[in-house]
CSV table of C-alpha atoms in Angstrom, one decimal:
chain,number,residue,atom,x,y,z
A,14,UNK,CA,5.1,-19.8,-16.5
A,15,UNK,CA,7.5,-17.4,-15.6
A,16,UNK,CA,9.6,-16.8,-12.5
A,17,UNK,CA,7.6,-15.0,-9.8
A,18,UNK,CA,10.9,-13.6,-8.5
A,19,UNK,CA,11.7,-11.8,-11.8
A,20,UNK,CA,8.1,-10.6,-12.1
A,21,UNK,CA,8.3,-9.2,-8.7
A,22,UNK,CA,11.7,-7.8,-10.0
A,23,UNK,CA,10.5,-6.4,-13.6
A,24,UNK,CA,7.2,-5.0,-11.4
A,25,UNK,CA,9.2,-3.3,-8.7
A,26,UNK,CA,11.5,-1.6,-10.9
A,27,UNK,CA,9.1,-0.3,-13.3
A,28,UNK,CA,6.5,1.2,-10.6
A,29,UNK,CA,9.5,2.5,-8.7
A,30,UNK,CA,10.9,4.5,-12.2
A,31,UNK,CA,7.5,5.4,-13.1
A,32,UNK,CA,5.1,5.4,-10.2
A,33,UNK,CA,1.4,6.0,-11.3
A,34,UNK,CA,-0.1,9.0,-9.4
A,35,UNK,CA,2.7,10.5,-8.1
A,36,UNK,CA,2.3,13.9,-6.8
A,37,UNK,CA,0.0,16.4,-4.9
A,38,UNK,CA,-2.8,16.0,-5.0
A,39,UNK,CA,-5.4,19.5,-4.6
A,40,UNK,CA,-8.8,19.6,-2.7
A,41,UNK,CA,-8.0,16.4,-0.8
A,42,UNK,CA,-10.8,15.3,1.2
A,43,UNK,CA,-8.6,12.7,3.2
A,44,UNK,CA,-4.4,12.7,3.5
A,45,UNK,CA,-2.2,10.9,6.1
A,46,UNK,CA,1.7,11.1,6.8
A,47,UNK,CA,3.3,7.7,7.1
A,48,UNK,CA,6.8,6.9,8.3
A,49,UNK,CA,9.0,3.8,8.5
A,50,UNK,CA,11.8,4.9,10.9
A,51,UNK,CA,13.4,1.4,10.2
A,52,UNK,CA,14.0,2.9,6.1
A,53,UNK,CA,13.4,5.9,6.8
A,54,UNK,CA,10.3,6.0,4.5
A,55,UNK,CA,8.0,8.8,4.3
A,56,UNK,CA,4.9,8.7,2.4
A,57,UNK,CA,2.2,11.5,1.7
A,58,UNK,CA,-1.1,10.2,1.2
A,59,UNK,CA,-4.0,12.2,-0.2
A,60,UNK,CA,-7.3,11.1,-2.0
A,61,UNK,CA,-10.6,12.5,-2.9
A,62,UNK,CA,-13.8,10.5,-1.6
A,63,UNK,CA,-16.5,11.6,-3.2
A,64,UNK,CA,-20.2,9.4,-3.7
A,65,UNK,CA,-18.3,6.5,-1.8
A,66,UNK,CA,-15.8,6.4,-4.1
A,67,UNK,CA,-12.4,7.1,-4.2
A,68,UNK,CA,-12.0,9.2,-7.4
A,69,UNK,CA,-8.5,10.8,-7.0
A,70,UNK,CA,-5.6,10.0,-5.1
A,71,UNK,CA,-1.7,10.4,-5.2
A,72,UNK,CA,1.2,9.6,-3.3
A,73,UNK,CA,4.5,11.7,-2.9
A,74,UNK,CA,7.6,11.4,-0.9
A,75,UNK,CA,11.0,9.7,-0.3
A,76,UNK,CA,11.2,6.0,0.1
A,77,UNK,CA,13.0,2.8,-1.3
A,78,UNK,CA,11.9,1.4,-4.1
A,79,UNK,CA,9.8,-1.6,-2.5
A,80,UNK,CA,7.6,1.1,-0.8
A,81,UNK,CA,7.3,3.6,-4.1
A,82,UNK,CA,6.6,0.6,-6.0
A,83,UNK,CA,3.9,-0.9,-3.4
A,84,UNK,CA,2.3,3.2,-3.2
A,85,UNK,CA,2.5,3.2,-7.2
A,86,UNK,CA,0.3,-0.4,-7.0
A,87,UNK,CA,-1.9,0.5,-4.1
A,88,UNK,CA,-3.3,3.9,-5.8
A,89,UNK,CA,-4.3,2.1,-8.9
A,90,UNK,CA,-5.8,-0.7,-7.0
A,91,UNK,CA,-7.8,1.6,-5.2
A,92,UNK,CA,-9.1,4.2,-7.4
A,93,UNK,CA,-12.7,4.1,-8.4
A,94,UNK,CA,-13.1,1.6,-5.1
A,95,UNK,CA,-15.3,2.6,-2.4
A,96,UNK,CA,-14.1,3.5,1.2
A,97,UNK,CA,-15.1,-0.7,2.2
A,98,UNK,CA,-13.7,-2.1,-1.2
A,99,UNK,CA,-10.4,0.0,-0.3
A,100,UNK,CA,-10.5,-1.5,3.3
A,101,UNK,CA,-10.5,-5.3,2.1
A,102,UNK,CA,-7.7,-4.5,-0.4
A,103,UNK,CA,-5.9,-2.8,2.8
A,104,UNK,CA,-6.7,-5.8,5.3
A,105,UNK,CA,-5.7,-8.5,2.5
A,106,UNK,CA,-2.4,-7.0,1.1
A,107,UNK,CA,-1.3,-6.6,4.8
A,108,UNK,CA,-2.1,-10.6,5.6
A,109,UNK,CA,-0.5,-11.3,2.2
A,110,UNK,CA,2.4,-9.0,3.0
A,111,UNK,CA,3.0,-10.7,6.5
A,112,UNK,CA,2.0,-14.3,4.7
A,113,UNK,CA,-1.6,-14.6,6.6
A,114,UNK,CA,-3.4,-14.7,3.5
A,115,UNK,CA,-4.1,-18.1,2.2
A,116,UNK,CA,-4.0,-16.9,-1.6
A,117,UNK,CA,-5.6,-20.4,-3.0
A,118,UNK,CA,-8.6,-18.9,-0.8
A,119,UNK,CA,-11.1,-16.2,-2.3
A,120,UNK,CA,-9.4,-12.4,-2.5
A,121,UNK,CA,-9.4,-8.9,-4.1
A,122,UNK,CA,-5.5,-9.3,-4.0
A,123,UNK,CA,-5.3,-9.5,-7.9
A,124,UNK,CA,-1.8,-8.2,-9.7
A,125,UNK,CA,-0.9,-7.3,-5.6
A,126,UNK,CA,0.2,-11.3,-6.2
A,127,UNK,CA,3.5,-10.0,-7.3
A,128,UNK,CA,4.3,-8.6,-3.6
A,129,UNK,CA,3.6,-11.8,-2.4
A,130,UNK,CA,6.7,-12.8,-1.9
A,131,UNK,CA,7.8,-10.1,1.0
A,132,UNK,CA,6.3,-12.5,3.4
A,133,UNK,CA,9.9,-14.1,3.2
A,134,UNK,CA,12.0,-11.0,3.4
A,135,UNK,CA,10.9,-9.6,7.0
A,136,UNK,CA,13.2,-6.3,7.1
A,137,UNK,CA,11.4,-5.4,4.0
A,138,UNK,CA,7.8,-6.5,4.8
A,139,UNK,CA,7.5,-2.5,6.4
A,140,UNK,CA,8.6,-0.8,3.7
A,141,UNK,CA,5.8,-2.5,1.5
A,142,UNK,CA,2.9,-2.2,3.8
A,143,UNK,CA,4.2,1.7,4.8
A,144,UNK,CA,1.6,3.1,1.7
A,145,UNK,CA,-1.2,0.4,2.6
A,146,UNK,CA,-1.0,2.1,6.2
A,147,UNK,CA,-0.8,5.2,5.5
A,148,UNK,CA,-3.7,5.0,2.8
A,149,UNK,CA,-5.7,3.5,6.1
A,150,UNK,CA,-5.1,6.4,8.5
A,151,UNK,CA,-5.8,8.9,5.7
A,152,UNK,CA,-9.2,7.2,5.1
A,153,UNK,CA,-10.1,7.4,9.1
A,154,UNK,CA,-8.7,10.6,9.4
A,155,UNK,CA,-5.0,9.9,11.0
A,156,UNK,CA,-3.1,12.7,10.4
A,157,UNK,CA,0.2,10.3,10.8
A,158,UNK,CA,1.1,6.9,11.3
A,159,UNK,CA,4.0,5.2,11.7
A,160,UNK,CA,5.5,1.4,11.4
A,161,UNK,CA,7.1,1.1,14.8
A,162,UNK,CA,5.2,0.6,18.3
A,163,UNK,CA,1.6,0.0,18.7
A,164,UNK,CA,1.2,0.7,14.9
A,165,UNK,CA,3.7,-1.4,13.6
A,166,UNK,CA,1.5,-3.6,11.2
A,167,UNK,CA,4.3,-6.7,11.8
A,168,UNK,CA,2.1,-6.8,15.4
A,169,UNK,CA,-1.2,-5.2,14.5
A,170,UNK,CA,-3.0,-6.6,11.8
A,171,UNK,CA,-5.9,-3.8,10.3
A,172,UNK,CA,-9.0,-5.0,10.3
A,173,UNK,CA,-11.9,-4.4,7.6
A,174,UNK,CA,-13.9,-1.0,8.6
């Protein structure tokens, strides 16, 4: 089996070189600013909902490479979900992220897996659920969000909708 760490590694680096669905995205029906003031992250997202489904979306902005990579993952996880589908993935990659999720247990987490490690890197734990936060204020029509006081997802844990 090979090394989770250089997986994460190989993962990371490709996402962040060439992240899927990067760009603007036109006729949004939903978008949110998120910003990790800790990194100085800043994440655009916008996605189409249409019949339940999210159909488009895309992600732009200027952020480390945990949190481009994690954005890259979380719009091709999410595509062709609907609004509740994309609402477990969000609740269960933000327990995984912050090492709530029991992953022998039943998830959606799937290839998310390789993230699972930021549970042990705290200072970097923000810059990985930045997208996944974003992505949730975007779908209940947030306009921004941030990572530090009451929204600060190391404290508040988002729950399904």
């Amino acid at each position: 089996m090979a090394d989770p760490r250089a997986l994460y590694q190989e993962v990371i680096l490709d996402h962040n070189k060439k992240p899927r669905n990067y760009g603007t995205l036109a006729h949004a029906s939903h978008q949110a600013a998120g910003h990790n003031p800790l990194c100085g992250d800043q994440i655009d997202v916008a996605l189409h909902l249409s019949d339940k489904c999210i159909d488009c979306i895309a992600f732009q902005g200027a952020s480390c490479a945990i949190c481009k990579a994690s954005a890259s993952m979380m719009t091709v996880a999410v595509k062709g979900k609907t609004r509740a589908e994309a609402e477990t993935l969000i609740h269960e990659f933000t327990a995984m992220s912050t090492g709530k999720l029991d992953l022998s247990g039943d998830h959606h987490i799937g290839r998310l897996v390789v993230f699972a490690g930021i549970a042990d890197l705290p200072v970097r734990v923000k810059c990985a659920i930045l997208p996944w936060h974003t992505l949730h204020a975007a779908l209940n029509a947030v306009e921004s969000t941030s990572t530090e006081a009451e929204l600060d997802p190391m404290h508040v844990t988002i729950g399904n909708a």
